[in-house]
PDB file of C-alpha atoms in Angstrom:
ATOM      1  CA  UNK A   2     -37.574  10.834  39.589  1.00 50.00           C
ATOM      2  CA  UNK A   3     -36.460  10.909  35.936  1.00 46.00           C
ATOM      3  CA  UNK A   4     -33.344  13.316  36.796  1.00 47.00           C
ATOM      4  CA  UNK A   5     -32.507  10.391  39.665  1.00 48.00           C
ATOM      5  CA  UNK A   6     -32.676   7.632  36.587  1.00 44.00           C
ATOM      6  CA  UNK A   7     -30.853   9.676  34.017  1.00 47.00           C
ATOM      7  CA  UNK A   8     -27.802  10.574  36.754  1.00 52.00           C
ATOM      8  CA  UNK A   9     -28.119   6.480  37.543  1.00 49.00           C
ATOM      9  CA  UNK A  10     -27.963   5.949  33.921  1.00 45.00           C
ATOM     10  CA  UNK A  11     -25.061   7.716  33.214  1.00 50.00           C
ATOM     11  CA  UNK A  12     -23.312   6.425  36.186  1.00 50.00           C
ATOM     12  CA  UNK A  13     -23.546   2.784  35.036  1.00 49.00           C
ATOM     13  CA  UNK A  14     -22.230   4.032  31.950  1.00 45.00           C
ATOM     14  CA  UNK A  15     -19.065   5.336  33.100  1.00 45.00           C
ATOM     15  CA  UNK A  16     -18.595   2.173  35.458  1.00 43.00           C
ATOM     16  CA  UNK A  17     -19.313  -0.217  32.487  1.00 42.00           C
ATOM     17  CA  UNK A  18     -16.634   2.343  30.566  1.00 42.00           C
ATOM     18  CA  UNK A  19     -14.183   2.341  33.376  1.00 43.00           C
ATOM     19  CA  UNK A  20     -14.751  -1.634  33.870  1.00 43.00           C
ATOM     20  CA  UNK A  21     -14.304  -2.466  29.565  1.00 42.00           C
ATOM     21  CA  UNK A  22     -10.972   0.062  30.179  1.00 43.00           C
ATOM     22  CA  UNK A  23      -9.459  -2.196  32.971  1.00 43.00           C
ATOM     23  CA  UNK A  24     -10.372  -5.073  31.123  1.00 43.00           C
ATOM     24  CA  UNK A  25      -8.300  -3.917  28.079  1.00 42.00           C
ATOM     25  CA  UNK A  26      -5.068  -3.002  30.863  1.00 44.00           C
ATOM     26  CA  UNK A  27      -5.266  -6.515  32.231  1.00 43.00           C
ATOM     27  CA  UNK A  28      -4.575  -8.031  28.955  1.00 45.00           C
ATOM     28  CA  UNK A  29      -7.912  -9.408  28.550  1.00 48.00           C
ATOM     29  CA  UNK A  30      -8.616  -9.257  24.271  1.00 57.00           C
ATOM     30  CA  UNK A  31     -12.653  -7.764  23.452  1.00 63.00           C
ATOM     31  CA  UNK A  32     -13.500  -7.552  20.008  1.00 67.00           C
ATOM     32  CA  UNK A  33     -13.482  -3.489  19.223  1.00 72.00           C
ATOM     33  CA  UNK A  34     -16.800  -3.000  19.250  1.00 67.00           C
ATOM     34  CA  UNK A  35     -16.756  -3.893  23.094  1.00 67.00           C
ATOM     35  CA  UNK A  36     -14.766  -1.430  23.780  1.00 76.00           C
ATOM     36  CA  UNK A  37     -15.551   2.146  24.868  1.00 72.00           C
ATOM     37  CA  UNK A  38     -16.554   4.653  22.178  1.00 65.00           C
ATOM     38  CA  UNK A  39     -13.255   6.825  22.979  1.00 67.00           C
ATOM     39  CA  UNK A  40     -11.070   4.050  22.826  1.00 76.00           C
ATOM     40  CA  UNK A  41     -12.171   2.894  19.375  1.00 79.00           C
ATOM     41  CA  UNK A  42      -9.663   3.421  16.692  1.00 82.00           C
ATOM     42  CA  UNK A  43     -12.829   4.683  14.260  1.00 84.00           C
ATOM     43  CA  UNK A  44     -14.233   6.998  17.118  1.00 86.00           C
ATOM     44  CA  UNK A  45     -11.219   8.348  17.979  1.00 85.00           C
ATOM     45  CA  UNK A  46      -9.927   9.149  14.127  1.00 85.00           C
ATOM     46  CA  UNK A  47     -13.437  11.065  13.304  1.00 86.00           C
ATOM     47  CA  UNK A  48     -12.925  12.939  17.128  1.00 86.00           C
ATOM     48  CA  UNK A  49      -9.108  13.964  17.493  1.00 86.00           C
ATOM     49  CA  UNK A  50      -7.814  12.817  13.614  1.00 87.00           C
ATOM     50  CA  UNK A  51      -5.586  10.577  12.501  1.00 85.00           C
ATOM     51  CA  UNK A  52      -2.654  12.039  14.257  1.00 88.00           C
ATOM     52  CA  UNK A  53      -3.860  10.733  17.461  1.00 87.00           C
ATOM     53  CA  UNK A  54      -3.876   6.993  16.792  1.00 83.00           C
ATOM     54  CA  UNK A  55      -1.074   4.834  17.073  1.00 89.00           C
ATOM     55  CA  UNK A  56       0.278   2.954  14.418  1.00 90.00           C
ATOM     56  CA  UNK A  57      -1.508  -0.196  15.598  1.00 88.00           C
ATOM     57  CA  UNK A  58      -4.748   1.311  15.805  1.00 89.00           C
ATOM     58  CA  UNK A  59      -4.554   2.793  12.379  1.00 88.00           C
ATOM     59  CA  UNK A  60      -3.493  -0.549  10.689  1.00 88.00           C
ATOM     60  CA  UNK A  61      -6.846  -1.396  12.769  1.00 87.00           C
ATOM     61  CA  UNK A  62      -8.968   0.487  10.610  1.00 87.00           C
ATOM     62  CA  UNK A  63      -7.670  -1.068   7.323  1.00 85.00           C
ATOM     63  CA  UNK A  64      -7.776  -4.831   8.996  1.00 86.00           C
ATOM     64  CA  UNK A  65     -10.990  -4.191  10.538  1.00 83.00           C
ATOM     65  CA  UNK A  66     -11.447  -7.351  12.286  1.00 84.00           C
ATOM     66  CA  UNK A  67      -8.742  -9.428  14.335  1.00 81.00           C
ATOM     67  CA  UNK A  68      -8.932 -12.730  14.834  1.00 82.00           C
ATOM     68  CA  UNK A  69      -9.606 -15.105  17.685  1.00 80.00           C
ATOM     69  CA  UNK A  70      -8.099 -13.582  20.948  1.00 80.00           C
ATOM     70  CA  UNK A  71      -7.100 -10.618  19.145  1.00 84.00           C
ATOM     71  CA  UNK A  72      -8.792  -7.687  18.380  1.00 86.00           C
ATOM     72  CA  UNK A  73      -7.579  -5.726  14.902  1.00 86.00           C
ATOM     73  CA  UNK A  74      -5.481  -3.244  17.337  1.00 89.00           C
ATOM     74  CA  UNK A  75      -3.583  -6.422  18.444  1.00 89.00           C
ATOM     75  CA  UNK A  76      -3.179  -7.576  14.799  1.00 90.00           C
ATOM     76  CA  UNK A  77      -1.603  -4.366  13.910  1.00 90.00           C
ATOM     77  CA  UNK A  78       0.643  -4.087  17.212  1.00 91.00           C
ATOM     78  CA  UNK A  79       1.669  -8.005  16.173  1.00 92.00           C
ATOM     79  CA  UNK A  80       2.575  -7.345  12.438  1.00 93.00           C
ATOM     80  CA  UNK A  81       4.366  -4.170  13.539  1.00 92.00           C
ATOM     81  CA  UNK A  82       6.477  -6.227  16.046  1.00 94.00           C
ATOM     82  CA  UNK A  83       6.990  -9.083  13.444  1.00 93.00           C
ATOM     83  CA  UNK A  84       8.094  -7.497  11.030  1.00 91.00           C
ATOM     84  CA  UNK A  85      10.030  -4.518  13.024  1.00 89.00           C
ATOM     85  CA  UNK A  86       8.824  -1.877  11.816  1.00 86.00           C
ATOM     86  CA  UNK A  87       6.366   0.130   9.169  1.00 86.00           C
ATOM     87  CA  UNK A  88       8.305   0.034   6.285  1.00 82.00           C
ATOM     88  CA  UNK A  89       8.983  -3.454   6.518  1.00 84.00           C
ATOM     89  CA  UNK A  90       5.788  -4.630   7.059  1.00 90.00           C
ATOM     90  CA  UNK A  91       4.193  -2.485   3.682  1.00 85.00           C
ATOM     91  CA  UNK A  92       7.290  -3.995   1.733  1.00 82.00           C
ATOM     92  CA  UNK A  93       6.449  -7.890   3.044  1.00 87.00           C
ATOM     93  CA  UNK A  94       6.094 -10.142   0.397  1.00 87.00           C
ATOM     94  CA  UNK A  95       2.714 -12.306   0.346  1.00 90.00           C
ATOM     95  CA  UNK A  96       4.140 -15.068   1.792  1.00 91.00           C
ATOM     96  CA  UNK A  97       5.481 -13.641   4.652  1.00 91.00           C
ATOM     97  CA  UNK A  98       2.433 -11.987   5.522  1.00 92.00           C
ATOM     98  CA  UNK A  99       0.150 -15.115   5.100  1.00 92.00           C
ATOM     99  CA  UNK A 100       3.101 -16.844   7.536  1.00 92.00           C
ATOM    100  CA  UNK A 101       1.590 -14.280  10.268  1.00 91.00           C
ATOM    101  CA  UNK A 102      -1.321 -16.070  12.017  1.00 89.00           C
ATOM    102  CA  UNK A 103      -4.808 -14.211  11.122  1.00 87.00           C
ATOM    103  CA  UNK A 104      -3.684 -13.372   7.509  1.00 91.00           C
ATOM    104  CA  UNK A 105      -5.700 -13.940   5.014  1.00 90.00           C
ATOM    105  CA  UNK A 106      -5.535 -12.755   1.462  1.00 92.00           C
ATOM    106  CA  UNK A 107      -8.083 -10.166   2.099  1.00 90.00           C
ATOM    107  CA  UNK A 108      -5.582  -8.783   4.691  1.00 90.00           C
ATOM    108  CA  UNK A 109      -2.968  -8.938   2.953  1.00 91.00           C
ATOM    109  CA  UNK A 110      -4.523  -7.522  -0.328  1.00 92.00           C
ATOM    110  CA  UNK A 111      -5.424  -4.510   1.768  1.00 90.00           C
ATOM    111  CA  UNK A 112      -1.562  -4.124   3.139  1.00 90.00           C
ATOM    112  CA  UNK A 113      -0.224  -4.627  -0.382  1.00 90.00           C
ATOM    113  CA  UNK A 114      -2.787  -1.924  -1.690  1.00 90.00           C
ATOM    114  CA  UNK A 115      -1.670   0.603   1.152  1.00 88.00           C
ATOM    115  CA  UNK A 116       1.987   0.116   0.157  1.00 86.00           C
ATOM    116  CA  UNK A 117       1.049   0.713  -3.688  1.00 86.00           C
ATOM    117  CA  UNK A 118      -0.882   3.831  -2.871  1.00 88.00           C
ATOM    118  CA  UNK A 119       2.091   5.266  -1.112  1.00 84.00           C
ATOM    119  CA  UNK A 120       4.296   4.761  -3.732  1.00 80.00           C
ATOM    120  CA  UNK A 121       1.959   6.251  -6.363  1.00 85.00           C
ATOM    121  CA  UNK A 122       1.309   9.341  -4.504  1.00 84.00           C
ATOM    122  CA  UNK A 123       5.430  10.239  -3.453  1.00 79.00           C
ATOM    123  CA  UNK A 124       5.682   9.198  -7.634  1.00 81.00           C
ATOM    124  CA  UNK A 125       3.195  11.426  -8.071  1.00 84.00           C
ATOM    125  CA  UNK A 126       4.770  14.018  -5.886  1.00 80.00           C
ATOM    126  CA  UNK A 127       8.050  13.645  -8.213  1.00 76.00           C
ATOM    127  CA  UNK A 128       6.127  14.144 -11.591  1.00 82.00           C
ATOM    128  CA  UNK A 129       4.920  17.201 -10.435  1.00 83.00           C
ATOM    129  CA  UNK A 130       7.218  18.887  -8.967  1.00 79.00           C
ATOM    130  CA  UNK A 131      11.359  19.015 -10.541  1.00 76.00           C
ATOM    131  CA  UNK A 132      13.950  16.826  -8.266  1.00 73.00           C
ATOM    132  CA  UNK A 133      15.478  20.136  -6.786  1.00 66.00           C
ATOM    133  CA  UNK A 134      12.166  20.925  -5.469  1.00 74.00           C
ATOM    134  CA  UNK A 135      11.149  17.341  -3.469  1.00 72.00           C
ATOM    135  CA  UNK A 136      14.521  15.875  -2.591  1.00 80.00           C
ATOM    136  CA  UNK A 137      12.515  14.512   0.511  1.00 84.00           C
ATOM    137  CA  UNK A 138      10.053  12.997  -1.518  1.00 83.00           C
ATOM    138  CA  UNK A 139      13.132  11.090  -3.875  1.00 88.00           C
ATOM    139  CA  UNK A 140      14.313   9.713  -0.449  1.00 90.00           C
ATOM    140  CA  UNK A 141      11.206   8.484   0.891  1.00 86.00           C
ATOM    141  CA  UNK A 142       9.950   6.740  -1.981  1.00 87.00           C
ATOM    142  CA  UNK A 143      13.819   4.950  -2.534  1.00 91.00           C
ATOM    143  CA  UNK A 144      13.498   3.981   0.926  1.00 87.00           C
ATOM    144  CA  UNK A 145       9.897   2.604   0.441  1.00 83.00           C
ATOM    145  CA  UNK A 146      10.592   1.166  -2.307  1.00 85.00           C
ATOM    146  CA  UNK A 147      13.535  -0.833  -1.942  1.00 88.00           C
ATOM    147  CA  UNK A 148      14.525  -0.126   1.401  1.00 86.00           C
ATOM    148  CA  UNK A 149      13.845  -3.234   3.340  1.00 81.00           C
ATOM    149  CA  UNK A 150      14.134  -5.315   0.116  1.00 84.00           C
ATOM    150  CA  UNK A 151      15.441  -9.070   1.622  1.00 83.00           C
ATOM    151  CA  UNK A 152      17.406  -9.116  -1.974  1.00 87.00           C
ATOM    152  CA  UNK A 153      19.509  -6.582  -3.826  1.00 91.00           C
ATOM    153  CA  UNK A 154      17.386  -4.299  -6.385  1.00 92.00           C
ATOM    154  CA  UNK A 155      19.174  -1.602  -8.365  1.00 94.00           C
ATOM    155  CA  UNK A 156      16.234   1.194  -9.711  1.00 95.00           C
ATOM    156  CA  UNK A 157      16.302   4.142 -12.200  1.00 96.00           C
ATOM    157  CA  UNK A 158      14.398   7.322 -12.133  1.00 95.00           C
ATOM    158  CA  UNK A 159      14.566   8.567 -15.357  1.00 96.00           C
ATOM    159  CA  UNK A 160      13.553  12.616 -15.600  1.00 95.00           C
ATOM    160  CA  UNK A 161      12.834  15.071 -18.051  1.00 94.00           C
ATOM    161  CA  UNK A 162      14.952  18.401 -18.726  1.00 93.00           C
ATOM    162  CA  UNK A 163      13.065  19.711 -15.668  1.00 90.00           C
ATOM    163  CA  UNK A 164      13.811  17.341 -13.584  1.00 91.00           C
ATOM    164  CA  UNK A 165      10.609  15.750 -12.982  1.00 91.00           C
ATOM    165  CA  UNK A 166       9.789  11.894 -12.811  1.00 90.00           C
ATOM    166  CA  UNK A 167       9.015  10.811 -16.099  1.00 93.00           C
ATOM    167  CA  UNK A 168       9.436   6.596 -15.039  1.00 92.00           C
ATOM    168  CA  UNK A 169      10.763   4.569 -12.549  1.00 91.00           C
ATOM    169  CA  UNK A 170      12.025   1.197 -12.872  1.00 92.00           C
ATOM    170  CA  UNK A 171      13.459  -1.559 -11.553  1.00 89.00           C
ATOM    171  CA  UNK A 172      17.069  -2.157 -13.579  1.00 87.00           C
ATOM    172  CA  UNK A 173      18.044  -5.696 -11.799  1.00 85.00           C
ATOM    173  CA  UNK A 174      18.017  -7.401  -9.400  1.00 83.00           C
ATOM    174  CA  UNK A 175      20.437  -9.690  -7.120  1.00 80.00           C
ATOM    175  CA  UNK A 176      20.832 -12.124  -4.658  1.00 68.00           C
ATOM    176  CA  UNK A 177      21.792 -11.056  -0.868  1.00 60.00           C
ATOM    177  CA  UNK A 178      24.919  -9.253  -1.767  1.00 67.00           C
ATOM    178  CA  UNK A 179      25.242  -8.221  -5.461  1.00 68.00           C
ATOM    179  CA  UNK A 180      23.411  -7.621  -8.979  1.00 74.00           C
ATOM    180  CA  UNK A 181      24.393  -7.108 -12.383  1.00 83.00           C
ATOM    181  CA  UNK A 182      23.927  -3.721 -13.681  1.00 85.00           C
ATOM    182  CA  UNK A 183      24.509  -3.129 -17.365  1.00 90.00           C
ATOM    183  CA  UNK A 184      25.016   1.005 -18.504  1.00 92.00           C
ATOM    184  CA  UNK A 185      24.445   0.570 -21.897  1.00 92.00           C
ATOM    185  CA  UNK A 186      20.772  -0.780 -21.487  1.00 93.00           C
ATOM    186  CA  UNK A 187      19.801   1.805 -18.896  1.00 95.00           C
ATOM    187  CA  UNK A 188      21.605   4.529 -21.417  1.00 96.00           C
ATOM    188  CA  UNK A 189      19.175   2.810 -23.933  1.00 95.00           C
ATOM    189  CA  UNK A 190      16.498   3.064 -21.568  1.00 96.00           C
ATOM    190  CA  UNK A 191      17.122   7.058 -21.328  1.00 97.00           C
ATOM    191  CA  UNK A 192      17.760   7.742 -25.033  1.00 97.00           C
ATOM    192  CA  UNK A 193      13.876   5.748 -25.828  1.00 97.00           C
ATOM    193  CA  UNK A 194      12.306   7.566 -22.887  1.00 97.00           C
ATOM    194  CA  UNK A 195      13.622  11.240 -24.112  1.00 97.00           C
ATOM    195  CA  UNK A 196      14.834  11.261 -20.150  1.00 97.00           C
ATOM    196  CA  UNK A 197      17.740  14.376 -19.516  1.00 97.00           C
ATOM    197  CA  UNK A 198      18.731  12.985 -15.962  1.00 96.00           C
ATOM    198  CA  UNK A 199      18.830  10.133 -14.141  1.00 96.00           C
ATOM    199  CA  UNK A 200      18.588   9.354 -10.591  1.00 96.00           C
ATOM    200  CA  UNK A 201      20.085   5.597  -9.561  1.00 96.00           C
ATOM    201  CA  UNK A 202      19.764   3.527  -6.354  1.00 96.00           C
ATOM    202  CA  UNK A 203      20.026   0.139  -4.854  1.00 95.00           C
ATOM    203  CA  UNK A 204      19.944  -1.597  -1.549  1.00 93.00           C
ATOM    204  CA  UNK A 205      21.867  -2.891   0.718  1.00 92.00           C
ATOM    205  CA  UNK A 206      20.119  -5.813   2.510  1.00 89.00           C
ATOM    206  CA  UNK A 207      22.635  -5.593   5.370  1.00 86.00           C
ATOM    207  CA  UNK A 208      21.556  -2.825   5.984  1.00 86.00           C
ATOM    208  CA  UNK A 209      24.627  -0.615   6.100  1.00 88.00           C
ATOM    209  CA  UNK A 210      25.396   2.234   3.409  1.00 92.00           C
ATOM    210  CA  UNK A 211      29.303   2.618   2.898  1.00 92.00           C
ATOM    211  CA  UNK A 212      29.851   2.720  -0.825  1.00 93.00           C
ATOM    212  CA  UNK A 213      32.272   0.029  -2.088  1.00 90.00           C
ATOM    213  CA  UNK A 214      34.708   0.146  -4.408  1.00 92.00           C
ATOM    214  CA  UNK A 215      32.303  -1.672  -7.004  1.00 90.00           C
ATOM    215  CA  UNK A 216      29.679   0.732  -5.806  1.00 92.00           C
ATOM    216  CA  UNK A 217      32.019   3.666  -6.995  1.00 93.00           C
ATOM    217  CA  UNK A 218      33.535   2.349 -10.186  1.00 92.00           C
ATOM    218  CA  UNK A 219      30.366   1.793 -11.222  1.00 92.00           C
ATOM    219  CA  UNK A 220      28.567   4.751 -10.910  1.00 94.00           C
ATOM    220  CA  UNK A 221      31.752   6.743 -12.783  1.00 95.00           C
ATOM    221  CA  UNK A 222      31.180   4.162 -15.654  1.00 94.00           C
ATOM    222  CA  UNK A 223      27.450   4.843 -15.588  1.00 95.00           C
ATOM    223  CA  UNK A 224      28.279   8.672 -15.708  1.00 96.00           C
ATOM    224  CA  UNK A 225      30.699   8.188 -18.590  1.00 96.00           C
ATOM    225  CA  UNK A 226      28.723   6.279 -20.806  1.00 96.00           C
ATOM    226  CA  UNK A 227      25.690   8.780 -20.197  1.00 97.00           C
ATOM    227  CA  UNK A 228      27.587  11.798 -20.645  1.00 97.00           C
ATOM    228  CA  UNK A 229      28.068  10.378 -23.972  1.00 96.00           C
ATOM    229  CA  UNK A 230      24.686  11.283 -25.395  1.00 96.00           C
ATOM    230  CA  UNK A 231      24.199  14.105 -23.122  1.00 96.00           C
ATOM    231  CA  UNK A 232      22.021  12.706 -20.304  1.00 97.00           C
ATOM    232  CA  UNK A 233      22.850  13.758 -16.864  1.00 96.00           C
ATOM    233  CA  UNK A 234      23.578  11.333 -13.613  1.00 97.00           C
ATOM    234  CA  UNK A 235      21.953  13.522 -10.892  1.00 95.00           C
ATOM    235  CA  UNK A 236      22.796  11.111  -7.908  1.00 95.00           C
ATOM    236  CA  UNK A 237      23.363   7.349  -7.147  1.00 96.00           C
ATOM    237  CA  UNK A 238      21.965   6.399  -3.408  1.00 96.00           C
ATOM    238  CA  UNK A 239      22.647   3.784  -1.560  1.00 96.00           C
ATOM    239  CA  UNK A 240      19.313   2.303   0.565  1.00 94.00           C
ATOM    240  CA  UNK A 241      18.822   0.758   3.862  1.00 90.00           C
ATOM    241  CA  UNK A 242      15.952   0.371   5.993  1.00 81.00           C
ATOM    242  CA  UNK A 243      16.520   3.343   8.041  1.00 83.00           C
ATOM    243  CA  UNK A 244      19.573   5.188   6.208  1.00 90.00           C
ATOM    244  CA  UNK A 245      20.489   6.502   2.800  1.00 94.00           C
ATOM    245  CA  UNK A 246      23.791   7.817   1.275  1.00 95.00           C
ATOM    246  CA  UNK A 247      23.763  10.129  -1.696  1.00 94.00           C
ATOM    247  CA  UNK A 248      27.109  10.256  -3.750  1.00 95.00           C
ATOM    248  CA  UNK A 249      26.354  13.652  -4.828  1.00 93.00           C
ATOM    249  CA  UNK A 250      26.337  14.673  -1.056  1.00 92.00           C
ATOM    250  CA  UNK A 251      29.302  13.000  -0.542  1.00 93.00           C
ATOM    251  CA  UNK A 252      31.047  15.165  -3.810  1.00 93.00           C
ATOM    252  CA  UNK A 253      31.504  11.205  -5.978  1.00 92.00           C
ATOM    253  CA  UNK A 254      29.449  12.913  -8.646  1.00 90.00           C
TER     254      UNK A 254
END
């Protein structure tokens, strides 16, 4: 008798399972914890790992709750598709997010942190290890960083004699389609942070990455007035959302 309850147990398990799946497929919007224990994005991180979750469901654990008519996995898919991708989305501004129905500043507090994490630990990456060693990780945190920028932004790395991050910062910053970048106060910059290199970058909002003529002329006067006191120009990259040009690459440098 109790073998005949247990295999009717687990029967109406699976069927209330099978029933919460095909409720999910139709469209229909249950709060997580209504769904099956596979199928949460929780469950399924501590089962398979984080590999196995989709980009939605992992923005589901940091959101944790949706809101009405969404779950948190809906959330995520909707930001993702709102903003077009990742990147974008960790660079939003504040209010962009909040213009995103269900975002709160808790929410968004917990994007922005995400996005800060992930540029302190590709920093950290670069103060650890010389330039020659992570030029990945000097690519992935330009593109984070000022990648999907709606604005032009022109950055410095500036490196010790090994190569390695000693700061980064932002130089200036522009409207849509130009800023004002002065040499002589990033050479300043160099000479009062002992830095023997420098790595340069800025966006381009449009999000092409053919160097211009302006582009060009002034990296060489950047180089010039460097070379002056000794300090190296490693590279000058040009950033889009999902390309980047090096002008060392490209033999400019």
């Amino acid at each position: 008798m109790a073998k005949k309850l247990h295999r009717k147990t687990q029967k109406n398990d699976i069927v209330s399972d099978l029933t919460q799946m095909r409720q999910l497929d139709n469209g229909t919007s249950h709060p997580i914890h209504a769904w099956p224990n596979s199928e949460r994005p929780r469950e399924k991180l501590a089962n398979a790992g984080p590999a196995a979750l989709s980009n939605a469901e992992l923005l589901a654990i940091f959101l944790r709750v949706g809101v009405a008519g969404q779950s948190a996995v809906d959330l995520g898919r909707t930001l993702i598709n709102h903003f077009g991708s990742l990147r974008a989305l960790l660079n939003a501004s504040h209010a962009d997010l909040n213009a995103v129905h269900g975002m709160g500043p808790a929410k968004i507090a917990q994007l922005h942190a995400i996005s800060e994490l992930i540029q302190r630990a590709l920093a950290e990456e670069l103060r650890n290890n010389t330039y020659l060693e992570s030029p990945t990780a000097v690519r992935d945190y330009l593109k984070l960083l000022i990648g999907t920028r709606p604005y032009e932004v022109f950055v410095c790395l500036y490196l010790d004699a090994r190569h390695r991050l000693i700061r980064a910062e932002e130089s200036s910053r522009g409207t849509l389609t130009q800023t004002t970048v002065y040499p002589r106060e990033i050479t300043r910059q160099a000479l009062l942070l002992n830095a023997a290199s420098l790595i340069v970058a800025h966006n381009h909002p449009s999000g092409t990455v053919a160097a211009s003529p302006a582009d060009q002329h002034l990296t060489k006067q950047l180089q010039a007035v460097l070379a002056l006191f000794e300090i190296k120009l490693l590279d000058h990259f040009i950033v889009a959302s999902n390309a980047i040009l090096s002008f060392s690459e490209h033999g400019w440098l």
